Structures are given as structure tokens and as C-alpha cells.
Tab-separated table of N, CA and C in Angstrom:
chain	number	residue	atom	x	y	z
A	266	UNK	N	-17.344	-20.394	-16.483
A	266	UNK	CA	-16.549	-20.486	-17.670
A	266	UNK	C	-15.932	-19.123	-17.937
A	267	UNK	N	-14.515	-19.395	-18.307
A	267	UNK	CA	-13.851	-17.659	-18.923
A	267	UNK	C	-13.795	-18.309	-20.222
A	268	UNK	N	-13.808	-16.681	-20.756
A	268	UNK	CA	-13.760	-16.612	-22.230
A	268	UNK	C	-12.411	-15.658	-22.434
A	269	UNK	N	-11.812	-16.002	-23.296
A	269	UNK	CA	-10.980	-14.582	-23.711
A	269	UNK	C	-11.080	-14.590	-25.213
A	270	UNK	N	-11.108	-13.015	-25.416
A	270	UNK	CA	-11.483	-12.518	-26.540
A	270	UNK	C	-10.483	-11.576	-27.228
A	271	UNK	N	-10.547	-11.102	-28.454
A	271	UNK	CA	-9.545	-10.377	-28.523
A	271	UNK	C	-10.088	-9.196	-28.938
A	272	UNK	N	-9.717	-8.061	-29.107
A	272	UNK	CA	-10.805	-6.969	-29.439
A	272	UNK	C	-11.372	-6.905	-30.820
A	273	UNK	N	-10.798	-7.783	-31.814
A	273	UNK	CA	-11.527	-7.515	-33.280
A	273	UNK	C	-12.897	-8.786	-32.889
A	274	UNK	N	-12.578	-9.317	-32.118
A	274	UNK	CA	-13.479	-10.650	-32.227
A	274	UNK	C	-14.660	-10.178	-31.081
A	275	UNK	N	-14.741	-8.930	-30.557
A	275	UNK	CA	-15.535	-8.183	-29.497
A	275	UNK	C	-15.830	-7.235	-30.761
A	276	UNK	N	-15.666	-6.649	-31.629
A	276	UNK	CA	-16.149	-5.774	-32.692
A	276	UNK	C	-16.196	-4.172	-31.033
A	277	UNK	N	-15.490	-4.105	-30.449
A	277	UNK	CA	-15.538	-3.115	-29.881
A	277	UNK	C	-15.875	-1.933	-30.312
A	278	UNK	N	-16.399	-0.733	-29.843
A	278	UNK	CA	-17.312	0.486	-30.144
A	278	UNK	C	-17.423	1.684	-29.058
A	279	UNK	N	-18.332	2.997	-29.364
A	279	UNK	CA	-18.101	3.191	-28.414
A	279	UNK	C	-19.143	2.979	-27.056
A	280	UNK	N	-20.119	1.929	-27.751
A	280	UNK	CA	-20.787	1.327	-27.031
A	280	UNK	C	-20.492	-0.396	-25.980
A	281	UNK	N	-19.620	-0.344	-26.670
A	281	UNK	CA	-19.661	-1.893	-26.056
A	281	UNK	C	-17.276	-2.031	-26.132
A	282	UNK	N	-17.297	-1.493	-24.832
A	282	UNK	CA	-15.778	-1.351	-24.227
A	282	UNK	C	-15.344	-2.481	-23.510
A	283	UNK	N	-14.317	-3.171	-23.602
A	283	UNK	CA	-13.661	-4.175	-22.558
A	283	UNK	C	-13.866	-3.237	-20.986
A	284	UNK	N	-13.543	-4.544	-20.047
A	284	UNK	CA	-13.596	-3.447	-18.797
A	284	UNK	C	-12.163	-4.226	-18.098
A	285	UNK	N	-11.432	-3.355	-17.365
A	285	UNK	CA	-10.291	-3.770	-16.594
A	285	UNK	C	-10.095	-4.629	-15.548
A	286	UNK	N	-9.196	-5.337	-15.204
A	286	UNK	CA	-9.440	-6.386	-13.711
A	286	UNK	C	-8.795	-5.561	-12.995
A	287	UNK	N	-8.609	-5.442	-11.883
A	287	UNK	CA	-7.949	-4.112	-10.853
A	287	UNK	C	-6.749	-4.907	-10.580
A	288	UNK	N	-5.935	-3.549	-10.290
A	288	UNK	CA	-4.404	-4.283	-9.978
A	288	UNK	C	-4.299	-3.002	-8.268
A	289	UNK	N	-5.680	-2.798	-7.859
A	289	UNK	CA	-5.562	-2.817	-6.479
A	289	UNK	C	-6.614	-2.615	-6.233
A	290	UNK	N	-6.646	-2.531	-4.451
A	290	UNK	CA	-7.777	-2.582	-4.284
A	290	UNK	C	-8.720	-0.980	-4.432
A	291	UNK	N	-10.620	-1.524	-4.054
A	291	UNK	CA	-10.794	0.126	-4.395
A	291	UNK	C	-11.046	0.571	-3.197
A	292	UNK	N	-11.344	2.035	-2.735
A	292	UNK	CA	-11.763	2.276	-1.596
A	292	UNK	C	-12.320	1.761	-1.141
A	293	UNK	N	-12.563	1.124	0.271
A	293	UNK	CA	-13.315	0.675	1.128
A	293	UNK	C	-14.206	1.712	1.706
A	294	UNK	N	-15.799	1.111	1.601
A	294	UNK	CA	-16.821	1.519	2.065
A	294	UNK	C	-17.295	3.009	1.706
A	295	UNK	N	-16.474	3.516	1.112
A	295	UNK	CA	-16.972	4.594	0.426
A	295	UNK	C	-17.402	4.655	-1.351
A	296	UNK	N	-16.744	4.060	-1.485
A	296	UNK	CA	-16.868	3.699	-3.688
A	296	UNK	C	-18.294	3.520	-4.017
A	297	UNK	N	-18.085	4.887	-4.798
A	297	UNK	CA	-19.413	4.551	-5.624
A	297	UNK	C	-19.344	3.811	-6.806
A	298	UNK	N	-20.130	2.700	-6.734
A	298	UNK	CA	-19.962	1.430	-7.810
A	298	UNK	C	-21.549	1.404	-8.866
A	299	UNK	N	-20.830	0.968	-9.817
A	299	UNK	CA	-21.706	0.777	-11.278
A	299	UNK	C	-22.527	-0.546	-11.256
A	300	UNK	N	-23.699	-0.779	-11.268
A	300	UNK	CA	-23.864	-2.340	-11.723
A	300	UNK	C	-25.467	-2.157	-12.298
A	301	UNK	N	-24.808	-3.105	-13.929
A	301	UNK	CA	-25.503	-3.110	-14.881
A	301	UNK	C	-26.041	-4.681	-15.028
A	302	UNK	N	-27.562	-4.487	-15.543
A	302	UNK	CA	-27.901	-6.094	-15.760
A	302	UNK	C	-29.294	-5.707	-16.364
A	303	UNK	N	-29.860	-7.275	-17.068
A	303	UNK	CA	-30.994	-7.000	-17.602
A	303	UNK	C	-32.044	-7.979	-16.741
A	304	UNK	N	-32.200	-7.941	-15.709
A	304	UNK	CA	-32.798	-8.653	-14.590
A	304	UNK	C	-34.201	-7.874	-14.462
A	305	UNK	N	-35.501	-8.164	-13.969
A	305	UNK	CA	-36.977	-7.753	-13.721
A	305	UNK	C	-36.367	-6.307	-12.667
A	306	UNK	N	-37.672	-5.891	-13.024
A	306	UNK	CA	-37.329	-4.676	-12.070
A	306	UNK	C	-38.574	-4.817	-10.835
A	307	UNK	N	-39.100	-5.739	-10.907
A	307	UNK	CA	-39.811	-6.339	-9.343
A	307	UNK	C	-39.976	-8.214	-9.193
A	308	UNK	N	-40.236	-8.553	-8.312
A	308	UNK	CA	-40.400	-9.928	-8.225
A	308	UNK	C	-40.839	-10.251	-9.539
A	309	UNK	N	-42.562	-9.896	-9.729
A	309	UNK	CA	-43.272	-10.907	-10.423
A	309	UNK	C	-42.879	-9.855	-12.080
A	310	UNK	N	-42.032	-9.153	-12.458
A	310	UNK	CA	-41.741	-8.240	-13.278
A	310	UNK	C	-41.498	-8.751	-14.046
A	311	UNK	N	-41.313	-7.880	-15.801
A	311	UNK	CA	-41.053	-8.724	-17.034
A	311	UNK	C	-39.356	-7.848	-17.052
A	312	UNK	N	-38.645	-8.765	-18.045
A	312	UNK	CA	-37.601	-8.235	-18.394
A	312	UNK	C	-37.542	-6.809	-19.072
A	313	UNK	N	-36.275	-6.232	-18.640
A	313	UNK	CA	-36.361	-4.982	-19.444
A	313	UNK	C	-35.978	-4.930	-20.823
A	314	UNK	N	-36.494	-3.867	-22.282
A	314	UNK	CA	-35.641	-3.739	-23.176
A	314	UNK	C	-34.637	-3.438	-23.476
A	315	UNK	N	-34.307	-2.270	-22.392
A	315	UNK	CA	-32.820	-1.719	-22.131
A	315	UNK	C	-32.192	-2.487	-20.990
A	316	UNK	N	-31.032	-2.395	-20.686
A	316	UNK	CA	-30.118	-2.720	-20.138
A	316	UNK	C	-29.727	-1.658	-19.074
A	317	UNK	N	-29.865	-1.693	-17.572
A	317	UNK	CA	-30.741	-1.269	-16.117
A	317	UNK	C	-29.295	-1.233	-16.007
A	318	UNK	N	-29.012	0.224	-15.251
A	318	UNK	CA	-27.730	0.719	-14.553
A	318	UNK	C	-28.661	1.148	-13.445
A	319	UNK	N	-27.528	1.243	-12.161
A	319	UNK	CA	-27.656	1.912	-11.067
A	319	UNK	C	-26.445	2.018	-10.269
A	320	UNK	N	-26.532	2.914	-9.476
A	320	UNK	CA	-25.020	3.342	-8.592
A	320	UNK	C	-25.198	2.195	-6.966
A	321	UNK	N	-24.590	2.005	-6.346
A	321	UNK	CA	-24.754	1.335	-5.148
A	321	UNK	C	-22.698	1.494	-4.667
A	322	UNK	N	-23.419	1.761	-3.135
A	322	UNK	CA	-22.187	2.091	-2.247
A	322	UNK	C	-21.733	0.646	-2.025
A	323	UNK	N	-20.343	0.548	-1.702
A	323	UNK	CA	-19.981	-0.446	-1.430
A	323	UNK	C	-20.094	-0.327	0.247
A	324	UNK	N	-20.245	-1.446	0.917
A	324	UNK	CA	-20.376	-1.073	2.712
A	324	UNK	C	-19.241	-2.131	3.049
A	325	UNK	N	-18.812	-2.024	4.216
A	325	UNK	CA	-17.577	-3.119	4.278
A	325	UNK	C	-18.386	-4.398	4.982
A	326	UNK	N	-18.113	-5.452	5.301
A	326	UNK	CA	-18.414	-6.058	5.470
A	326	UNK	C	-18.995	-6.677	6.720
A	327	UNK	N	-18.749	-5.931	8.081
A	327	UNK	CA	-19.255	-5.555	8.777
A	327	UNK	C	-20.599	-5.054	8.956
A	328	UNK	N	-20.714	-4.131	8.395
A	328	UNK	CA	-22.246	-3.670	8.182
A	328	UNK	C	-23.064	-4.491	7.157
A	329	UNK	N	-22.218	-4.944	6.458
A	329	UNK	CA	-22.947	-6.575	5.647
A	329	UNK	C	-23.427	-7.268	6.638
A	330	UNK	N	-22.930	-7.859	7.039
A	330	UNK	CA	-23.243	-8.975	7.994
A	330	UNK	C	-24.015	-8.425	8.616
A	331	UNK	N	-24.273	-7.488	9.082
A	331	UNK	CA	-25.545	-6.791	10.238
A	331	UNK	C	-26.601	-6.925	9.396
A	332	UNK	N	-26.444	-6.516	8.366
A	332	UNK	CA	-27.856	-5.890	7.353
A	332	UNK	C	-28.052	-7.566	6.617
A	333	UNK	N	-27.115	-8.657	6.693
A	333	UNK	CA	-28.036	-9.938	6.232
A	333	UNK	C	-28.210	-11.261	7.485
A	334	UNK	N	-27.864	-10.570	8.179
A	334	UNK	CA	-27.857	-11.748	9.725
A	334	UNK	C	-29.267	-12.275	9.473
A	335	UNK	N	-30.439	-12.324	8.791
A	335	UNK	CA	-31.741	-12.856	8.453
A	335	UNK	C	-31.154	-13.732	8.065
A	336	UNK	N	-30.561	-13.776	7.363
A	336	UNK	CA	-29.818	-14.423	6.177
A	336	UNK	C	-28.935	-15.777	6.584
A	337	UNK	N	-29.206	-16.772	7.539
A	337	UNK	CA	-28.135	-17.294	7.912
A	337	UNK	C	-27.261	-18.011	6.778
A	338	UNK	N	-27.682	-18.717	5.748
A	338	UNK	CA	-26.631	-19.094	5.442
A	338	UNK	C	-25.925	-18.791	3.623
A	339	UNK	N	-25.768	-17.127	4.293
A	339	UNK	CA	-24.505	-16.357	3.699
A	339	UNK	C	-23.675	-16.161	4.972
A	340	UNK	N	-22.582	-16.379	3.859
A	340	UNK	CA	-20.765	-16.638	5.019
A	340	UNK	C	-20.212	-15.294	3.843
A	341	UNK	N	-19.748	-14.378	4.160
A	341	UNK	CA	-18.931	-13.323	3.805
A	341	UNK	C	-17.529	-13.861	4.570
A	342	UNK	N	-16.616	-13.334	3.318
A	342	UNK	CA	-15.317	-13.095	3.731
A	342	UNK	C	-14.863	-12.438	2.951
A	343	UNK	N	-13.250	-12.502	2.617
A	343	UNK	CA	-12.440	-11.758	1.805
A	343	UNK	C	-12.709	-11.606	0.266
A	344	UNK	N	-13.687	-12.566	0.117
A	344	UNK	CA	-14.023	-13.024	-1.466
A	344	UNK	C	-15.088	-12.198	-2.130
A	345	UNK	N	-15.921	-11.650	-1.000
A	345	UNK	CA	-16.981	-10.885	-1.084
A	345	UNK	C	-16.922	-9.597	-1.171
A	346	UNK	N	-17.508	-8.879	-2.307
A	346	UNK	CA	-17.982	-6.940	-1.961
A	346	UNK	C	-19.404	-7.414	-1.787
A	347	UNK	N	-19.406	-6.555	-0.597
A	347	UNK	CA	-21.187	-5.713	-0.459
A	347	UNK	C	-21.301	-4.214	-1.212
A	348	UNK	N	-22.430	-4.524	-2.054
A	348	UNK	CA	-22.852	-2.964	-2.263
A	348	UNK	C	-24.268	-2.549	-2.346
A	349	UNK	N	-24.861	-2.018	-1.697
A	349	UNK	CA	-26.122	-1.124	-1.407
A	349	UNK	C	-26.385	0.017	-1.691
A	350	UNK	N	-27.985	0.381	-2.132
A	350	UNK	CA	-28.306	2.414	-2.513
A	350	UNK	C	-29.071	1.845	-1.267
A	351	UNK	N	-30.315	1.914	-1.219
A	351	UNK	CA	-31.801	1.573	-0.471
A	351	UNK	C	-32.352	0.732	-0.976
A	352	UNK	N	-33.793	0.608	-0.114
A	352	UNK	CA	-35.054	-0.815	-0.643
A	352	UNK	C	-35.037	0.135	-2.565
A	353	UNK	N	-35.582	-1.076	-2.666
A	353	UNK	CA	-36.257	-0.510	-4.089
A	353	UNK	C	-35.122	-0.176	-5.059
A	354	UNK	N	-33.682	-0.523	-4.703
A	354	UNK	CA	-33.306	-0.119	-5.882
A	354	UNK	C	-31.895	-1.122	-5.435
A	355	UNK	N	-31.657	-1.937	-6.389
A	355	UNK	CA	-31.142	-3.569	-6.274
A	355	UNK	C	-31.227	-4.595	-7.310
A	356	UNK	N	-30.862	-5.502	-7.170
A	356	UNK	CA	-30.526	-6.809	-8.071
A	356	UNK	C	-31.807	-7.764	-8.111
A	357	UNK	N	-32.201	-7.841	-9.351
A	357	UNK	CA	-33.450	-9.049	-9.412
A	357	UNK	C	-32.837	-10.234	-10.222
A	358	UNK	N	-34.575	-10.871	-10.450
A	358	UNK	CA	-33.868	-11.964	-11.198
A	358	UNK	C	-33.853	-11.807	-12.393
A	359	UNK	N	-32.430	-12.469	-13.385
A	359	UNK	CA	-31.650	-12.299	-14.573
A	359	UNK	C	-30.774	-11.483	-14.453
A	360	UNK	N	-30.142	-10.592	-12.813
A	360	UNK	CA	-29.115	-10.040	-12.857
A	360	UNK	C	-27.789	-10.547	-12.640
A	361	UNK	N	-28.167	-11.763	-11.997
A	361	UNK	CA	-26.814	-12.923	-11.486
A	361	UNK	C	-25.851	-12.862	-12.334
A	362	UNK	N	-24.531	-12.684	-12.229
A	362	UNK	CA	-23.865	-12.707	-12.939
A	362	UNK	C	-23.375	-11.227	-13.535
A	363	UNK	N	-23.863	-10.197	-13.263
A	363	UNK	CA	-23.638	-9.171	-13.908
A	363	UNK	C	-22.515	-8.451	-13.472
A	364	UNK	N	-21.573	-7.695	-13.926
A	364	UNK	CA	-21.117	-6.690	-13.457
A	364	UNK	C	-20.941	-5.659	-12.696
A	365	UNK	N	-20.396	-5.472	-11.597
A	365	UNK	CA	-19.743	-4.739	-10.668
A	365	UNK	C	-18.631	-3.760	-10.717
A	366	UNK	N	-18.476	-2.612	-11.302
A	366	UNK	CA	-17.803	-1.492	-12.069
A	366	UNK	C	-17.488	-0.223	-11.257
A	367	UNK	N	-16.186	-0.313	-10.731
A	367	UNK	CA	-15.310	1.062	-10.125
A	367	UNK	C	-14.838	1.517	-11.210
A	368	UNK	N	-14.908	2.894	-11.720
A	368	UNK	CA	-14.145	3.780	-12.195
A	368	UNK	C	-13.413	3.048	-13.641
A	369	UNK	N	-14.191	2.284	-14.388
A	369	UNK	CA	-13.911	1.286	-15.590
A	369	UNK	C	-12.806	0.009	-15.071
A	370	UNK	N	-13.430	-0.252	-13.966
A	370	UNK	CA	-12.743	-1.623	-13.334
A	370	UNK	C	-13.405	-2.566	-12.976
A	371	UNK	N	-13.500	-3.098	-13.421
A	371	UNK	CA	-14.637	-4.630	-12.969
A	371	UNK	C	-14.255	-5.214	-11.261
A	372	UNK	N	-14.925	-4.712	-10.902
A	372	UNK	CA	-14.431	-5.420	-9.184
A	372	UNK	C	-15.213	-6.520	-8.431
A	373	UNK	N	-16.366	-7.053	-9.021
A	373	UNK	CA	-17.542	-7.890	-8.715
A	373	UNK	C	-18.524	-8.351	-9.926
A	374	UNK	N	-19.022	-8.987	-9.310
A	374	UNK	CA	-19.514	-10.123	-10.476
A	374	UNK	C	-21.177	-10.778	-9.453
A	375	UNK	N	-21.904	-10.146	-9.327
A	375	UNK	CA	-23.113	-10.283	-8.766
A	375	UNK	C	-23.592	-11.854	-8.364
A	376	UNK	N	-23.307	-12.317	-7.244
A	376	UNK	CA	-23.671	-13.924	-7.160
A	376	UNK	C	-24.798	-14.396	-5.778
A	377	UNK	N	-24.999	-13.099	-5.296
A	377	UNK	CA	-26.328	-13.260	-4.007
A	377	UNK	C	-27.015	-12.346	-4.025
A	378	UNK	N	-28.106	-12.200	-4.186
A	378	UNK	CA	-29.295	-11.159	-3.663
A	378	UNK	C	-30.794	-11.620	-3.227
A	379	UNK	N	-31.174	-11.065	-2.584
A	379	UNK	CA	-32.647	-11.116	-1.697
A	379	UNK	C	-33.424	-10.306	-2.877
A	380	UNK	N	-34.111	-10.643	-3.840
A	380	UNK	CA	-34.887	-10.569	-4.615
A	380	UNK	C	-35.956	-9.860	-4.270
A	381	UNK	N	-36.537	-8.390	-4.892
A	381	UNK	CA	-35.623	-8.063	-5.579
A	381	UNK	C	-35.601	-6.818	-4.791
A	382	UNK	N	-34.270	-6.430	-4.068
A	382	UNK	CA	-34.229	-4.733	-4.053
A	382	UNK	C	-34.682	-4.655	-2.313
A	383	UNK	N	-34.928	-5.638	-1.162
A	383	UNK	CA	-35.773	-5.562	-0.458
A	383	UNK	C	-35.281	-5.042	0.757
A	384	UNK	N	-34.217	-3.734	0.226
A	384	UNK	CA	-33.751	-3.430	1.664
A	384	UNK	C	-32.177	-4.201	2.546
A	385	UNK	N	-31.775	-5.264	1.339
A	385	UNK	CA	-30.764	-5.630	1.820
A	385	UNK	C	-29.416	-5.576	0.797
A	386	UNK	N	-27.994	-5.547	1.693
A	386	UNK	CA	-27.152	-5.442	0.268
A	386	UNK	C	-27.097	-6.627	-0.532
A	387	UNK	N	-26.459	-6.719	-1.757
A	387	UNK	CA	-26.682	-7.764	-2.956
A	387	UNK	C	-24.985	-7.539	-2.796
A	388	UNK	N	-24.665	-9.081	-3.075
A	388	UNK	CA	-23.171	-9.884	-2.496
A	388	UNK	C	-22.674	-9.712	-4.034
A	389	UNK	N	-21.365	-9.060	-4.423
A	389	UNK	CA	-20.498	-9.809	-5.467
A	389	UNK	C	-19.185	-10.843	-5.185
A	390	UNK	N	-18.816	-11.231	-6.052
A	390	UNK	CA	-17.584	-12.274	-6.037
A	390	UNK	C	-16.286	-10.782	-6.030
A	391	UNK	N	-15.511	-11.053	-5.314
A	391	UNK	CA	-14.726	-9.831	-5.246
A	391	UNK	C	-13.579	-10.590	-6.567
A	392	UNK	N	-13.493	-9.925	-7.347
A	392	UNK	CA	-12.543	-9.946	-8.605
A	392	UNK	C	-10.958	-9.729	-7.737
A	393	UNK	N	-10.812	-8.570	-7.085
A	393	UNK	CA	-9.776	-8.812	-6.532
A	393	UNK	C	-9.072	-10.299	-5.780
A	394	UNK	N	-9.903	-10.637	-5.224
A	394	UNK	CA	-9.591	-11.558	-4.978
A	394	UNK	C	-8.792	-12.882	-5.707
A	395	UNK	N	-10.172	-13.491	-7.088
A	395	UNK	CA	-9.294	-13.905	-7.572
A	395	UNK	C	-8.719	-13.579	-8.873
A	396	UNK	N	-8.401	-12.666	-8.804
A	396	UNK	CA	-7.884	-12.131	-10.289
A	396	UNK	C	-6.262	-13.086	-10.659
A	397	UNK	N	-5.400	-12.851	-9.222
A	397	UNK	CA	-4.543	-13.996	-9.814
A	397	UNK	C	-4.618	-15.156	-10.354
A	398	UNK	N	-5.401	-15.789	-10.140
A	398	UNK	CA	-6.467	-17.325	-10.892
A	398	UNK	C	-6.936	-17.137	-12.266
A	399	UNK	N	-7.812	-15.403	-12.378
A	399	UNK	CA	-8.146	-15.857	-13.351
A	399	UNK	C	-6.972	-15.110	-14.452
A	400	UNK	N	-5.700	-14.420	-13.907
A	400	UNK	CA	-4.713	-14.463	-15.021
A	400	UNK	C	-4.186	-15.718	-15.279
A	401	UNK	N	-4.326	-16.183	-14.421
A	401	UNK	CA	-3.160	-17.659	-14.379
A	401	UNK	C	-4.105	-19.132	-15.159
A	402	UNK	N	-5.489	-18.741	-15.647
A	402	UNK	CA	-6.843	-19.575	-15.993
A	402	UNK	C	-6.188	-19.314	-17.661
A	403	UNK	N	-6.743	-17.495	-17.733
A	403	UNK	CA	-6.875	-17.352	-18.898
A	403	UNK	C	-5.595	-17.044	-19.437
A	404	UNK	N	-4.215	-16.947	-18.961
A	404	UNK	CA	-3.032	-17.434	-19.736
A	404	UNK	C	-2.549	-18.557	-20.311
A	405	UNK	N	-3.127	-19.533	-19.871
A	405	UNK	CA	-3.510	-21.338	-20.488
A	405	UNK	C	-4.072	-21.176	-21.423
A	406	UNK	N	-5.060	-20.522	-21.902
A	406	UNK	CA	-5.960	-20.419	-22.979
A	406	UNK	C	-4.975	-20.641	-24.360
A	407	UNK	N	-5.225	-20.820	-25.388
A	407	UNK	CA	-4.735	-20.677	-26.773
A	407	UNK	C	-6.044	-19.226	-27.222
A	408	UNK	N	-5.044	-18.357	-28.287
A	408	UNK	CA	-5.799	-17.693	-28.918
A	408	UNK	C	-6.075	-18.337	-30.186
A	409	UNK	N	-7.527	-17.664	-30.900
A	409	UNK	CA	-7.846	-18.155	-32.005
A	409	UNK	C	-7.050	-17.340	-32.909
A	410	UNK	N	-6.658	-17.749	-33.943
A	410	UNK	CA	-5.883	-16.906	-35.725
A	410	UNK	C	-7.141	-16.609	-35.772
A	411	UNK	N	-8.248	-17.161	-36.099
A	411	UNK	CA	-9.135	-16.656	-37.107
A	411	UNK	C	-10.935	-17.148	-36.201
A	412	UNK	N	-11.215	-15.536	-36.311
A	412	UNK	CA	-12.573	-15.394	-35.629
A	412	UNK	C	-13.911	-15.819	-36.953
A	413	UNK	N	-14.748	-17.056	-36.366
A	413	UNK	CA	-15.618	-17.450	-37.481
A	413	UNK	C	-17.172	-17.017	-37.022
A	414	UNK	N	-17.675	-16.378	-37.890
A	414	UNK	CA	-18.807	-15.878	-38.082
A	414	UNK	C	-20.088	-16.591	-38.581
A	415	UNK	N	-21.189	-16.804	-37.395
A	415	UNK	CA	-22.070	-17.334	-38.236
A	415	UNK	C	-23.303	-16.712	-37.954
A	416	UNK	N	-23.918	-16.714	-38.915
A	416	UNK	CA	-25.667	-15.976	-38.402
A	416	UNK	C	-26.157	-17.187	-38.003
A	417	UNK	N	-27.238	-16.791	-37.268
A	417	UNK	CA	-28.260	-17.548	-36.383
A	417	UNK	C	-29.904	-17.052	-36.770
A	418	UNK	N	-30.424	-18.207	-37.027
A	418	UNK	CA	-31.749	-17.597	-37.534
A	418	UNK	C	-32.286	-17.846	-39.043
């Protein structure tokens, strides 16, 4: 599901920023990439209170495929970033879905990992890819006039 929002209805801060869709691509195999999530920080692990950053290289896809050939059935292609640090420091579970961040650019969207951290890279949805889709998704959208507020609880 996309959402579009508008920035009063995001109460934006300087904690909590929109992030950009790229209008190219980023370096290959060298980019150091952002990815944030609130996923366990071991298998049998509890969730965190804070919200878990770490850096991970992007590798091209080539050396993907070497490093998940265990793996038979992941299919990489054009749709895919790989990004890797080492074992022990990676995507668990409740990170699915999270963010993938060049230089305040959203470039991935976390949708495969070997749970958790075990030495292999963790797959995003490459945003580049379909970013034309999702302008062409979320330009269909109607905006709301008026953002409604409700407490919960």
C-alpha cells in the first residue's frame, strides 16, 4: 500500500523528515547506505526501544549472488540492491519493510534477509527501479483538504 501525505499531516520536525525518491542512480558497489528498523537484534531477541541504524555497503549483484547461492530460491535482478557490513550486523525480524537511505534518498525498501545478520547480504526492492510506478500510483491519489485527528486509547 502507498500512502501520500502532505507535510502538515506528517507534523514534520527535526526528528521525523520526509525522505527523497532518487532521480538517479547511486554509486554502484561502493555507497555507503543507511538502514533503519525496529527489528530483534538476534533470532530469539526482544524488540528494541529505540529505533536500530546501521551503515551497510551496497555490493553489486554479482557478488550477491555468490554470497546467497545457499539460497536457491532468491532470483536477483534489476529490481534488487544488495547491501552488506559483516555477520552480526544485519536485518532481523520486524525489519521487513524498512528503509534503505543514500545520502537522504530512499533507494530500498528491505524485503529478504537470512535472519538475523548471519553473514549474508539482506536484499532491498530497488526504488529506482520502480519509482516511475510509484509516481504514476501516487499521482492518481486525491489529496485530503482536511487532516482528521483522533486519539486512540
Amino acid at each position: 500500500m502507498l500512502m501520500n501525505f502532505t507535510r502538515c499531516a506528517l507534523g514534520l520536525t527535526v526528528v521525523v523528515v520526509d525522505v527523497a525518491l532518487p532521480t538517479a542512480a547511486f554509486p554502484q558497489g561502493t555507497a555507503e547506505l543507511l538502514f533503519t528498523g525496529w527489528g530483534s537484534q538476534s533470532v530469539a531477541g526482544t524488540l528494541p526501544v529505540q529505533l536500530q541504524r546501521f551503515q551497510q555497503q551496497h555490493i553489486t549483484s554479482q557478488v550477491c549472488s555468490t554470497l546467497l547461492a545457499a539460497y536457491e530460491d532468491v532470483e536477483l535482478g534489476a529490481c534488487h540492491v544488495c547491501g552488506f557490513r559483516q555477520a552480526n550486523i544485519g536485518a532481523c525480524h520486524g525489519d521487513s519493510g524498512g528503509p534503505l537511505v543514500y545520502e537522504g534518498t530512499l533507494v530500498g525498501i528491505l524485503n529478504f534477509f537470512v535472519p538475523c545478520a548471519q553473514g549474508v547480504p539482506d536484499l532491498f526492492m530497488n526504488i529506482m527501479y520502480y519509482r516511475d510506478w510509484i509516481r504514476q500510483t501516487m499521482s492518481g491519489n486525491g489529496k485530503c483538504s482536511q487532516v482528521h485527528k483522533q486519539q486512540i486509547g
